[in-house]
Coordinates of C-alpha atoms in Angstrom, one line a residue:
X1 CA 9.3 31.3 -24.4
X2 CA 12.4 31.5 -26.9
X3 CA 15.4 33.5 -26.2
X4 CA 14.7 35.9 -29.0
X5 CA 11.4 36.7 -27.2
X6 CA 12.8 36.8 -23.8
X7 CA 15.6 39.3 -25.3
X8 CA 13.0 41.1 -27.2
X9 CA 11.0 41.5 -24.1
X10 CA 13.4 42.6 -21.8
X11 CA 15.1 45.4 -24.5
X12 CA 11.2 46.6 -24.6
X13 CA 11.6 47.3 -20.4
X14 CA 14.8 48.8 -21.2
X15 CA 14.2 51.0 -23.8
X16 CA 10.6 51.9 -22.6
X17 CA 12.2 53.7 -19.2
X18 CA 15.2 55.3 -21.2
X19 CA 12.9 56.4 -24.2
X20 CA 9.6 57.6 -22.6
X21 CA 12.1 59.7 -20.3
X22 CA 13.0 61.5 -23.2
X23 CA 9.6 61.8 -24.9
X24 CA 8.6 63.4 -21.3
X25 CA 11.0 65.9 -21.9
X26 CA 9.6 67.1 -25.6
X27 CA 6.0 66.9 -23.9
X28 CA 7.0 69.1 -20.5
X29 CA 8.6 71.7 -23.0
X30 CA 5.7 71.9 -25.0
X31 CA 2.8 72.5 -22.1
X32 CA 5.3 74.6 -19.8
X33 CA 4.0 77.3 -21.9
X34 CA 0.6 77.0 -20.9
X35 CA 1.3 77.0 -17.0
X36 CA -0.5 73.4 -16.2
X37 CA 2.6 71.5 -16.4
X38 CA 6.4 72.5 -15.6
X39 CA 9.6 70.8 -16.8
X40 CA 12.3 69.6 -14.8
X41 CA 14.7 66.7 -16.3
X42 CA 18.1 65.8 -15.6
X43 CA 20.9 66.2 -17.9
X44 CA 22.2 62.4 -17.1
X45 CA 18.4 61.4 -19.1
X46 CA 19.2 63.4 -21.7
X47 CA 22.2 61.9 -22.5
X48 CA 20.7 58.2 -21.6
X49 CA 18.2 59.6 -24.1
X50 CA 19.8 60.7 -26.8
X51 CA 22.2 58.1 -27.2
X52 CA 19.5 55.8 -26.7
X53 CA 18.4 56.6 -30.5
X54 CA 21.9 57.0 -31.8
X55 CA 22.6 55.0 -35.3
X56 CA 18.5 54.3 -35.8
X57 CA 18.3 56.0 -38.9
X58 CA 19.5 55.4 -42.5
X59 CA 16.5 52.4 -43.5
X60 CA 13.5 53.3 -45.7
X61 CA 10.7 53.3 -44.5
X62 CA 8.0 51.4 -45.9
X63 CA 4.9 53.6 -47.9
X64 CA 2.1 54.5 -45.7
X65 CA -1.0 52.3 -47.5
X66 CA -3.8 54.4 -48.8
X67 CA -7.0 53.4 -50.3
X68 CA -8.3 50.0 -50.2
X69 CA -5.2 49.0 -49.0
X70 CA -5.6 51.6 -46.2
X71 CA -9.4 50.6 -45.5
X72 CA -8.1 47.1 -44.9
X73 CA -5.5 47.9 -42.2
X74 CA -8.5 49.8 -40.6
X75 CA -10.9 47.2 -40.8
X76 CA -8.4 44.4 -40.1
X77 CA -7.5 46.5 -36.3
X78 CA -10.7 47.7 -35.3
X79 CA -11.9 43.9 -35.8
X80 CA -9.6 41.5 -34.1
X81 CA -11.3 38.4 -33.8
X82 CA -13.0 37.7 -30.3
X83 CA -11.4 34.5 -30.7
X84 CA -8.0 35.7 -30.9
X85 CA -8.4 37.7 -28.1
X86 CA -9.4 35.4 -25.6
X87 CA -6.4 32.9 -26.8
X88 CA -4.4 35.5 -26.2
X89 CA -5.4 36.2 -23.1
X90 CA -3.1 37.8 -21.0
X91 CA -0.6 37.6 -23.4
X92 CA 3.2 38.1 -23.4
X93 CA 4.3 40.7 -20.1
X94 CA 1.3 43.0 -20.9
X95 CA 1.6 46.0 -18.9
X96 CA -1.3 47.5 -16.5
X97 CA -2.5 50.5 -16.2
X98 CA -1.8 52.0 -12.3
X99 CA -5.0 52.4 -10.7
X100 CA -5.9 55.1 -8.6
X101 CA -7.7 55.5 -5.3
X102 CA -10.1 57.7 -4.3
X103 CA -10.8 59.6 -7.3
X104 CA -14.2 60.8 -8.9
X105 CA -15.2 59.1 -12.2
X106 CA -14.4 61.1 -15.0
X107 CA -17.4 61.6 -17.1
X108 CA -18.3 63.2 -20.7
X109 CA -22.1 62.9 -21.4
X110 CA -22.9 60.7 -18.6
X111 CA -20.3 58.3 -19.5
X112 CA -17.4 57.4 -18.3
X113 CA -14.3 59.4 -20.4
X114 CA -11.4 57.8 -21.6
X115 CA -8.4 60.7 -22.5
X116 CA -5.5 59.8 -24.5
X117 CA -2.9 62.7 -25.3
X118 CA 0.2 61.9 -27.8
X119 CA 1.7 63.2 -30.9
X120 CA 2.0 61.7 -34.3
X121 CA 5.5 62.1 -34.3
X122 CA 6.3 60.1 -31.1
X123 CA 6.9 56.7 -31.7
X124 CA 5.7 55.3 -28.0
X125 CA 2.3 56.9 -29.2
X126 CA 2.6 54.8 -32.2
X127 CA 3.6 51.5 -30.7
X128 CA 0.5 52.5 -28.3
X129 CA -2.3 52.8 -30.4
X130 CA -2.2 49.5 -31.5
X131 CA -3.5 47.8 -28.7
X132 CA -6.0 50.9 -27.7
X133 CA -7.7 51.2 -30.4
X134 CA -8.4 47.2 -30.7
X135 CA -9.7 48.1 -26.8
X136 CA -11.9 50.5 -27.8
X137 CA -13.1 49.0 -31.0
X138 CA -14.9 46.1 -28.1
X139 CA -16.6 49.1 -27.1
X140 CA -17.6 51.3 -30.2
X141 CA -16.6 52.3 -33.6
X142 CA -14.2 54.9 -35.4
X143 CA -14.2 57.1 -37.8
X144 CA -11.7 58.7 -39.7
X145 CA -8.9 56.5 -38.6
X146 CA -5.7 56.7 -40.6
X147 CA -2.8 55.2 -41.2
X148 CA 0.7 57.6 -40.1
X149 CA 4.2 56.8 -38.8
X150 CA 6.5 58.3 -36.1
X151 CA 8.7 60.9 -37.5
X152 CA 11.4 59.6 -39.5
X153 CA 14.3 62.1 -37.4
X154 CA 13.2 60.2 -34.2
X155 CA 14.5 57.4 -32.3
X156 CA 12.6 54.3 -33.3
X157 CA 12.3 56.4 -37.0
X158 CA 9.1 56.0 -39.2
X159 CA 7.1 53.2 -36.6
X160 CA 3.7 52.2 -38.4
X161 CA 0.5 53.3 -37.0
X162 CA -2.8 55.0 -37.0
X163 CA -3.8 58.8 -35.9
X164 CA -6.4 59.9 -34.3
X165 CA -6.1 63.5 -35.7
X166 CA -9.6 64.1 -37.2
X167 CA -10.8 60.9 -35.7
X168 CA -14.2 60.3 -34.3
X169 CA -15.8 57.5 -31.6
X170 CA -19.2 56.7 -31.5
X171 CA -19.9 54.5 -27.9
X172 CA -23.1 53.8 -25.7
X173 CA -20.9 53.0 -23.4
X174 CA -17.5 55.4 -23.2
X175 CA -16.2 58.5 -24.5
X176 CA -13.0 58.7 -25.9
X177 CA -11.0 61.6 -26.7
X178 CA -7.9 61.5 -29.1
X179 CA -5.6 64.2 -28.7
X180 CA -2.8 64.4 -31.4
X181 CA -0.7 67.7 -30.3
X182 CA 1.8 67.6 -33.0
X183 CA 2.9 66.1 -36.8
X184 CA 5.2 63.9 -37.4
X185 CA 7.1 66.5 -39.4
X186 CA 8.8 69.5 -38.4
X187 CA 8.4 73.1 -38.8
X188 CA 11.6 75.4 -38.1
X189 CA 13.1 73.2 -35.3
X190 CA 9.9 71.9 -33.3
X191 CA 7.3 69.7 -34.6
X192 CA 4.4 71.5 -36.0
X193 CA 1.5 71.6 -34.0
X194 CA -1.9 69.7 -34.7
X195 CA -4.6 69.4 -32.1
X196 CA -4.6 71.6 -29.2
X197 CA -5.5 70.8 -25.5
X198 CA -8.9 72.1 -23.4
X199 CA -8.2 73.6 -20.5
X200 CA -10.2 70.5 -18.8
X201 CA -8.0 67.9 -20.8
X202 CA -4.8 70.4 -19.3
X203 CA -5.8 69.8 -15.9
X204 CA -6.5 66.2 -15.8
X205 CA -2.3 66.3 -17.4
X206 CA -1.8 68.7 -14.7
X207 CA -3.1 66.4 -12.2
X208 CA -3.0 63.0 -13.1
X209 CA 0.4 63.0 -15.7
X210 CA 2.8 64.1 -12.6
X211 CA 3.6 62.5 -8.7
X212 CA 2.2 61.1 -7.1
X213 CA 0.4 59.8 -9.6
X214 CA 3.5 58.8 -12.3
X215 CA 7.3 58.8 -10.5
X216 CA 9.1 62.5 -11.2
X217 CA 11.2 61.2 -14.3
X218 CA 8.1 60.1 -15.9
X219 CA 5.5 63.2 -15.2
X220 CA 4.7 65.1 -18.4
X221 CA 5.2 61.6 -20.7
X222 CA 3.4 60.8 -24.2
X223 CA 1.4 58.3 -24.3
X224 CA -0.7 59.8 -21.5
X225 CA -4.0 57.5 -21.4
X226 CA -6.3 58.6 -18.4
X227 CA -9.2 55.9 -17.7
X228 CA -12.0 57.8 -16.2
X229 CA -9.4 58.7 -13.4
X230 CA -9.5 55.2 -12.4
X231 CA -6.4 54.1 -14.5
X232 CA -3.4 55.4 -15.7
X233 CA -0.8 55.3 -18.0
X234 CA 2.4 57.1 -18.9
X235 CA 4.1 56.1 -21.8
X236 CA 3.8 52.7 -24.1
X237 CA 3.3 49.4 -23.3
X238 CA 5.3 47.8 -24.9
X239 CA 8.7 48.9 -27.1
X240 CA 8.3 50.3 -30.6
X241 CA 11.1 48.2 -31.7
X242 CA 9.2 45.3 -32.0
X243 CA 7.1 46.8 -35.0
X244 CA 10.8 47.8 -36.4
X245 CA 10.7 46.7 -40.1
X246 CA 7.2 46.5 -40.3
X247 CA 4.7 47.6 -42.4
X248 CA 0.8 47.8 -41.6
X249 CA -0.5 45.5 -43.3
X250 CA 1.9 43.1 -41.4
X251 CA 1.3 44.4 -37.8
X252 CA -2.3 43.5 -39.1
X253 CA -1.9 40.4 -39.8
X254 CA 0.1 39.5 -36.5
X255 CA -2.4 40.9 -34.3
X256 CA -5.2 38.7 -36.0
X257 CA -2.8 35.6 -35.5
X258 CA -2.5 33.9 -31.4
X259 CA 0.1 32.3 -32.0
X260 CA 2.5 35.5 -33.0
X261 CA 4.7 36.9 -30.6
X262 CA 4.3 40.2 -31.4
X263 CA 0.3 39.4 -31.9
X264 CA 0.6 38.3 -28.1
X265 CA 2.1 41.0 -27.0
X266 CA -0.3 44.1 -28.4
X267 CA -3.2 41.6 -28.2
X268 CA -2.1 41.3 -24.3
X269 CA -2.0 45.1 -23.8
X270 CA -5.4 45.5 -26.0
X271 CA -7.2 43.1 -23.4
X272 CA -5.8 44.5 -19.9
X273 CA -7.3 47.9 -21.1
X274 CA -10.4 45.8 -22.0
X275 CA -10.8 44.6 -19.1
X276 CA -10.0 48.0 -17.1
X277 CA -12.9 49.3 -19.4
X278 CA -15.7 46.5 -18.5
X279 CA -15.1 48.0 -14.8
X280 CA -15.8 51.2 -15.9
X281 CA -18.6 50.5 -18.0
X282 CA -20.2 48.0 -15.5
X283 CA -19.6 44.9 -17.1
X284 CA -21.1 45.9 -20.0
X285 CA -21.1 44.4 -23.2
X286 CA -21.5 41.2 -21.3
X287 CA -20.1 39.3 -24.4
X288 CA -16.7 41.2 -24.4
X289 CA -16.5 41.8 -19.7
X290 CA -16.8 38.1 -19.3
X291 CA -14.7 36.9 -21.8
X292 CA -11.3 35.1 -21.3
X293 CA -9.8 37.7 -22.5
X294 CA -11.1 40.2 -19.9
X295 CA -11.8 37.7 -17.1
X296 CA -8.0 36.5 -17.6
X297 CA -7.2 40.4 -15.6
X298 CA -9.9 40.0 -13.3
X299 CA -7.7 39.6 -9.6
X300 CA -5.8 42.8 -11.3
X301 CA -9.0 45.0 -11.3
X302 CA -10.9 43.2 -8.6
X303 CA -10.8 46.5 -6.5
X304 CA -12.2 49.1 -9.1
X305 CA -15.3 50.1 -8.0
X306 CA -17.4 52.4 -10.5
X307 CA -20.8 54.0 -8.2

């Protein structure tokens, strides 16, 4: 590994616990007002926080693609090449989900639910769905994807990525639910808001987004991906500042290549949720759960058990 990745790598750890800490904020201050989750941060975070994103702003940002150009980027995620995955493997310092213990499958039709809750302007969410939605695409297909970026007033300003505001998933083997709760632009002084939460999807936050589950400074964070209750996650996997300067079409193109560090590293994440999911899905589509790609995780998950 070179010393730029190594340095990339370990300013992603860094900035992922100062950052999400201050996304967890903007999400607690948003559901306090429904009663299922209340906000308590400390004023040292803030600051961390804030000056955490100080001095990111002032660049460009590249044109979101539409059209063809936008069907490509589409096609190009939702269709990284079995191949490349499986090089891949585990990647570069993928990240796990924590598993739980104890805890009921989560269910929606009979199948086994997989929850994501975020915000288009939240660039964690954006760095995030890169590496989901190639998961889920080894699963079943979307709909309605398109392409967005974080909100350009935010730390990590104007990250690439895809919403799933007005998205569908069609699986015979999952469910997923997409939850955007805000824009990436702002109304008066908050985001405006965009999808809004069941009560069911506010209790599994309730529950699973807060201790014991997640540590205190994290409870409340976007990402939230819950994984049938079996698996969770609170925040990104990896740091948005590795897609700094990009545009889609170029995140694209890394993911599709093995050999790209940045490829590695969201092609990494994309197969330990993979191979989270073939648990939950009992090993099914047997081409994708006994892959390298998912058999590379396999002492990590060895004690999910789906009845």
């Amino acid at each position: 590994m070179s010393r730029r990745q190594r340095d990339a790598r370990d300013y992603a750890r860094r900035m992922r616990v100062i950052q999400e800490r201050g996304d967890a904020r903007r999400a607690r201050m948003r559901w306090a007002t429904t009663a299922i989750v209340v906000v308590v941060l400390a004023f040292g975070v803030l600051v961390v926080a804030k000056l955490g994103g100080a001095g990111q702003g002032g660049e460009s940002a590249a044109p979101v693609p539409t059209g063809d150009a936008a069907t490509a980027v589409v096609s190009g995620l939702t269709s990284v090449p079995a191949a490349t995955l499986n090089s891949v493997a585990r990647g570069e310092d993928a990240t796990l989900p924590k598993l739980t213990t104890g805890q009921a499958v989560l269910t929606d039709g009979g199948k086994p639910l997989v929850l994501y809750v975020g915000a288009e302007y939240c660039p964690f969410c954006a760095a995030q769905r890169w590496p989901l939605v190639i998961a889920l695409s080894r699963f079943g297909t979307f709909e309605g994807l398109t392409l967005s970026h974080s909100a350009s007033d935010d730390t990590f300003p104007d990250t690439p990525t895809v919403s799933f505001h007005g998205s569908t998933y069609t699986s015979q083997y999952l469910t997923f639910q997409g939850v955007e709760t805000s824009t990436n632009e702002r109304k008066g002084g908050t985001y405006a808001p965009l999808d809004k939460l069941t009560p069911q999807q506010q209790q599994i936050i309730a529950t699973y987004n807060a201790p014991p589950y997640v540590d205190a400074q994290s409870a409340g964070a976007i990402p939230f991906l819950d994984f049938a209750n079996q698996g969770l996650m609170a925040g990104s996997s990896f740091s948005p500042q590795l897609l700094k300067g990009m545009t889609h079409a170029e995140i694209v193109s890394a993911v599709a290549d093995p050999q790209s560090s940045l490829g590695r590293t969201v092609d990494g994440n994309a197969n330990a949720m993979t191979a989270l999911l073939c648990k939950l899905t009992g090993g099914q589509p047997g081409d994708v759960c006994t892959s390298p790609a998912v058999t590379a995780f396999e002492k990590d998950f060895a004690n999910v058990s789906v009845k």
